[in-house]
Amino acid sequence: GQQVMQIPQYQHVQEGEDFTTYCNSSTTLSNIQWYKQRPGGHPVFLIQLVKSGEVKKQKRLTFQFGEAKKNSSLHITATQTTDVGTYFCAGRQGGKLIFGQGTELSVKP
Amino acid sequence: KAGVTQTPRYLIKTRGQQVTLSCSPISGHRSVSWYQQTPGQGLQFLFEYFSETQRNKGNFPGRFSGRQFSNSRSEMNVSTLELGDSALYLCASSLARGVSYVTGELFFGEGSRLTVL
């Protein structure tokens, strides 16, 4: 079936360390979106990537969309305690927006 | 501008009962999607509605149904509840651009947390 795989499931880092989460699809995606869900909260949209090989930055966050439009990554430089939460990728396949399982990030001060 | 509103926020049901959850999208948003979130499964796509029509459906049994009204408000219903239906049910709305119903970013509500005993 349609799946978007995301790894790792959990990541524990020391404040100041970098963090990366990866997203892979077995099929080509129309676009990829990234969301952040704080503990006890709801997913909040971060960014959308549409073009093959696209790279976008938001302050310490760097988002990439693969050349084949089947994979994506989110990299956070020098994590802060405010980065804590679960990061989800979501790929549009055949009109449906399918979410990855998410990567839960914890940051130790 | 008010966000996506979901009611009720919390509810407890017993096996075999049915439940109806409501979602009011952001004003002007015509597309509404529903997701089930559980700790082990992440966000699972239930269905998407646009202009009162179901545009996409996930892989859930027929016990899960939904509808959208002319004012874009949406409801989802789960009949014959099972223990495994305990989850956070999230509704999300989005703008639909042009004649295509393919939508952009989703704006999520706070969710309805269902516990089935």
Tab-separated table of C-alpha atoms in Angstrom:
chain	number	residue	atom	x	y	z
A	1	GLY	CA	0.000	0.000	0.000
A	2	GLN	CA	0.901	3.615	0.061
A	3	GLN	CA	3.518	4.208	2.713
A	4	VAL	CA	5.847	6.902	3.849
A	5	MET	CA	8.592	5.570	6.093
A	6	GLN	CA	10.337	7.831	8.541
A	7	ILE	CA	13.437	7.148	10.630
A	8	PRO	CA	14.528	7.192	13.330
A	9	GLN	CA	11.488	6.759	15.537
A	10	TYR	CA	13.209	8.400	18.500
A	11	GLN	CA	16.222	10.649	18.851
A	12	HIS	CA	17.719	11.875	22.084
A	13	VAL	CA	20.309	14.624	21.781
A	14	GLN	CA	22.261	16.943	24.001
A	15	GLU	CA	21.387	20.595	23.548
A	16	GLY	CA	23.625	22.028	20.870
A	17	GLU	CA	23.944	18.778	18.913
A	18	ASP	CA	22.530	18.406	15.433
A	19	PHE	CA	19.495	16.299	14.533
A	20	THR	CA	18.317	14.728	11.290
A	21	THR	CA	15.175	12.801	10.403
A	22	TYR	CA	14.691	10.973	7.111
A	23	CYS	CA	11.603	10.221	5.118
A	24	ASN	CA	11.291	7.665	2.296
A	25	SER	CA	8.508	6.699	-0.051
A	26	SER	CA	8.226	3.729	-2.372
A	27	THR	CA	6.445	5.907	-4.917
A	28	THR	CA	7.079	9.327	-6.352
A	29	LEU	CA	5.551	12.130	-4.337
A	30	SER	CA	3.834	15.202	-5.755
A	31	ASN	CA	5.193	17.170	-2.849
A	32	ILE	CA	6.375	16.669	0.713
A	33	GLN	CA	5.333	18.580	3.779
A	34	TRP	CA	6.842	18.702	7.256
A	35	TYR	CA	4.951	19.198	10.492
A	36	LYS	CA	5.950	19.565	14.131
A	37	GLN	CA	3.832	18.360	17.016
A	38	ARG	CA	4.756	19.541	20.475
A	39	PRO	CA	3.922	17.201	23.391
A	40	GLY	CA	0.196	17.404	24.045
A	41	GLY	CA	-0.351	19.558	20.992
A	42	HIS	CA	-1.450	19.136	17.413
A	43	PRO	CA	0.671	19.020	14.256
A	44	VAL	CA	1.723	22.412	12.958
A	45	PHE	CA	2.845	22.949	9.384
A	46	LEU	CA	6.506	23.822	8.896
A	47	ILE	CA	7.156	23.761	5.165
A	48	GLN	CA	6.278	22.269	1.797
A	49	LEU	CA	8.757	21.142	-0.861
A	50	VAL	CA	7.606	20.635	-4.420
A	51	LYS	CA	10.560	20.580	-6.798
A	52	SER	CA	13.023	17.766	-7.334
A	53	GLY	CA	16.231	18.459	-5.379
A	54	GLU	CA	14.707	21.424	-3.581
A	55	VAL	CA	16.416	22.722	-0.443
A	56	LYS	CA	14.780	25.204	1.898
A	57	LYS	CA	16.014	26.726	5.128
A	58	GLN	CA	14.208	28.164	8.102
A	59	LYS	CA	16.757	29.533	10.563
A	60	ARG	CA	18.391	26.390	12.019
A	61	LEU	CA	16.153	23.994	10.042
A	62	THR	CA	17.149	22.699	6.595
A	63	PHE	CA	14.706	20.720	4.478
A	64	GLN	CA	15.633	18.706	1.402
A	65	PHE	CA	13.579	16.929	-1.243
A	66	GLY	CA	15.331	14.172	-3.163
A	67	GLU	CA	16.065	14.271	-6.860
A	68	ALA	CA	13.676	11.388	-7.511
A	69	LYS	CA	11.033	12.974	-5.269
A	70	LYS	CA	10.903	9.819	-3.166
A	71	ASN	CA	12.821	10.954	-0.106
A	72	SER	CA	13.251	13.963	2.094
A	73	SER	CA	15.130	15.033	5.177
A	74	LEU	CA	14.927	17.607	7.932
A	75	HIS	CA	18.129	18.708	9.619
A	76	ILE	CA	18.257	20.869	12.727
A	77	THR	CA	21.540	22.541	13.559
A	78	ALA	CA	22.488	23.129	17.187
A	79	THR	CA	19.277	21.884	18.772
A	80	GLN	CA	17.588	23.836	21.517
A	81	THR	CA	15.100	22.701	24.151
A	82	THR	CA	12.385	24.473	22.183
A	83	ASP	CA	12.926	21.960	19.362
A	84	VAL	CA	11.426	19.169	21.462
A	85	GLY	CA	8.509	17.425	19.794
A	86	THR	CA	7.634	14.953	17.080
A	87	TYR	CA	8.491	15.804	13.493
A	88	PHE	CA	6.355	14.317	10.760
A	89	CYS	CA	6.867	14.238	7.053
A	90	ALA	CA	3.808	13.913	4.857
A	91	GLY	CA	3.848	12.985	1.211
A	92	ARG	CA	1.074	13.433	-1.269
A	93	GLN	CA	0.430	10.208	-3.149
A	94	GLY	CA	-2.478	10.057	-5.530
A	95	GLY	CA	-4.167	12.985	-3.851
A	96	LYS	CA	-3.867	11.577	-0.336
A	97	LEU	CA	-1.540	13.202	2.179
A	98	ILE	CA	0.179	10.272	3.873
A	99	PHE	CA	2.126	10.884	7.059
A	100	GLY	CA	5.277	9.149	8.177
A	101	GLN	CA	5.362	7.623	11.641
A	102	GLY	CA	7.218	10.628	12.989
A	103	THR	CA	10.504	11.143	14.792
A	104	GLU	CA	10.252	12.079	18.430
A	105	LEU	CA	13.040	14.438	19.407
A	106	SER	CA	14.064	14.978	22.991
A	107	VAL	CA	16.733	17.505	23.920
A	108	LYS	CA	18.698	17.309	27.132
A	109	PRO	CA	19.770	20.722	28.437
B	1	LYS	CA	-9.277	34.264	12.330
B	2	ALA	CA	-10.542	31.318	14.361
B	3	GLY	CA	-8.721	28.037	13.956
B	4	VAL	CA	-10.088	24.567	13.362
B	5	THR	CA	-12.555	23.649	16.084
B	6	GLN	CA	-13.222	20.072	17.092
B	7	THR	CA	-15.877	18.856	19.496
B	8	PRO	CA	-15.989	17.135	21.833
B	9	ARG	CA	-12.397	17.336	23.047
B	10	TYR	CA	-12.655	14.251	25.233
B	11	LEU	CA	-15.109	11.413	25.387
B	12	ILE	CA	-15.401	7.964	26.861
B	13	LYS	CA	-17.482	5.245	25.275
B	14	THR	CA	-17.946	1.531	25.773
B	15	ARG	CA	-17.500	-1.214	23.227
B	16	GLY	CA	-20.381	-1.523	20.805
B	17	GLN	CA	-21.480	2.101	21.102
B	18	GLN	CA	-21.171	4.625	18.322
B	19	VAL	CA	-19.682	8.104	18.349
B	20	THR	CA	-19.935	11.245	16.243
B	21	LEU	CA	-17.150	13.805	16.149
B	22	SER	CA	-17.516	17.292	14.745
B	23	CYS	CA	-15.099	19.603	12.992
B	24	SER	CA	-15.514	23.248	11.988
B	25	PRO	CA	-12.799	24.312	9.543
B	26	ILE	CA	-11.164	27.693	9.284
B	27	SER	CA	-13.481	30.157	7.586
B	28	GLY	CA	-13.012	29.935	3.830
B	29	HIS	CA	-11.394	26.512	3.894
B	30	ARG	CA	-13.339	24.040	1.816
B	31	SER	CA	-11.290	20.890	2.310
B	32	VAL	CA	-11.458	18.831	5.498
B	33	SER	CA	-9.369	15.765	6.282
B	34	TRP	CA	-9.567	13.373	9.203
B	35	TYR	CA	-6.706	11.455	10.782
B	36	GLN	CA	-6.470	8.902	13.557
B	37	GLN	CA	-3.422	9.255	15.789
B	38	THR	CA	-2.224	6.483	18.063
B	39	PRO	CA	1.159	6.148	19.801
B	40	GLY	CA	2.290	3.207	17.722
B	41	GLN	CA	0.802	4.081	14.341
B	42	GLY	CA	1.346	7.797	13.955
B	43	LEU	CA	-1.240	9.678	11.888
B	44	GLN	CA	-3.401	7.389	9.808
B	45	PHE	CA	-5.454	8.964	7.021
B	46	LEU	CA	-9.183	8.385	7.343
B	47	PHE	CA	-10.827	10.492	4.653
B	48	GLU	CA	-10.831	13.830	2.898
B	49	TYR	CA	-13.847	15.899	1.913
B	50	PHE	CA	-14.222	18.789	-0.468
B	51	SER	CA	-17.490	20.435	-1.494
B	52	GLU	CA	-19.515	17.844	0.411
B	53	THR	CA	-17.909	15.001	-1.536
B	54	GLN	CA	-15.520	12.400	-0.218
B	55	ARG	CA	-12.408	12.788	-2.374
B	56	ASN	CA	-10.137	10.225	-0.767
B	57	LYS	CA	-10.476	7.414	1.727
B	58	GLY	CA	-7.923	5.579	3.833
B	59	ASN	CA	-7.791	1.913	4.734
B	60	PHE	CA	-10.273	1.841	7.559
B	61	PRO	CA	-13.285	-0.481	7.913
B	62	GLY	CA	-16.764	0.622	6.963
B	63	ARG	CA	-17.521	1.365	10.628
B	64	PHE	CA	-15.740	4.656	10.025
B	65	SER	CA	-17.752	7.129	8.002
B	66	GLY	CA	-17.937	10.837	7.500
B	67	ARG	CA	-19.675	13.630	5.746
B	68	GLN	CA	-19.303	17.285	4.941
B	69	PHE	CA	-22.022	19.891	4.992
B	70	SER	CA	-22.590	22.832	2.675
B	71	ASN	CA	-20.905	25.178	5.166
B	72	SER	CA	-17.778	22.941	5.022
B	73	ARG	CA	-18.280	21.656	8.558
B	74	SER	CA	-17.603	17.955	8.794
B	75	GLU	CA	-18.543	15.055	11.005
B	76	MET	CA	-17.127	11.604	11.344
B	77	ASN	CA	-18.899	8.641	12.845
B	78	VAL	CA	-17.562	5.405	14.235
B	79	SER	CA	-20.106	2.669	14.814
B	80	THR	CA	-19.785	-0.493	16.895
B	81	LEU	CA	-16.768	0.826	18.762
B	82	GLU	CA	-13.863	-1.470	19.520
B	83	LEU	CA	-11.113	-1.091	22.105
B	84	GLY	CA	-8.637	-0.443	19.304
B	85	ASP	CA	-10.560	2.650	18.239
B	86	SER	CA	-9.192	4.504	21.257
B	87	ALA	CA	-7.176	7.313	19.748
B	88	LEU	CA	-6.846	11.000	19.117
B	89	TYR	CA	-8.943	11.937	16.094
B	90	LEU	CA	-7.582	14.961	14.316
B	91	CYS	CA	-9.393	17.099	11.821
B	92	ALA	CA	-7.499	19.377	9.462
B	93	SER	CA	-8.717	21.973	7.023
B	94	SER	CA	-7.034	23.533	4.035
B	95	LEU	CA	-7.674	25.833	1.127
B	96	ALA	CA	-8.441	24.171	-2.158
B	97	ARG	CA	-6.965	26.101	-5.058
B	98	GLY	CA	-8.463	26.443	-8.462
B	99	VAL	CA	-10.598	23.698	-9.917
B	100	SER	CA	-8.400	20.989	-8.460
B	101	TYR	CA	-9.118	19.755	-4.981
B	102	VAL	CA	-5.423	19.096	-4.402
B	103	THR	CA	-4.704	21.091	-1.304
B	104	GLY	CA	-1.739	22.725	0.375
B	105	GLU	CA	-0.811	22.874	4.011
B	106	LEU	CA	-3.128	21.426	6.606
B	107	PHE	CA	-4.313	23.333	9.662
B	108	PHE	CA	-5.099	20.910	12.451
B	109	GLY	CA	-7.567	21.192	15.282
B	110	GLU	CA	-6.759	20.184	18.829
B	111	GLY	CA	-8.374	16.802	18.273
B	112	SER	CA	-11.014	14.666	19.934
B	113	ARG	CA	-9.564	12.106	22.301
B	114	LEU	CA	-11.721	8.996	22.321
B	115	THR	CA	-11.365	6.311	24.948
B	116	VAL	CA	-13.229	3.054	24.442
B	117	LEU	CA	-13.711	0.888	27.533
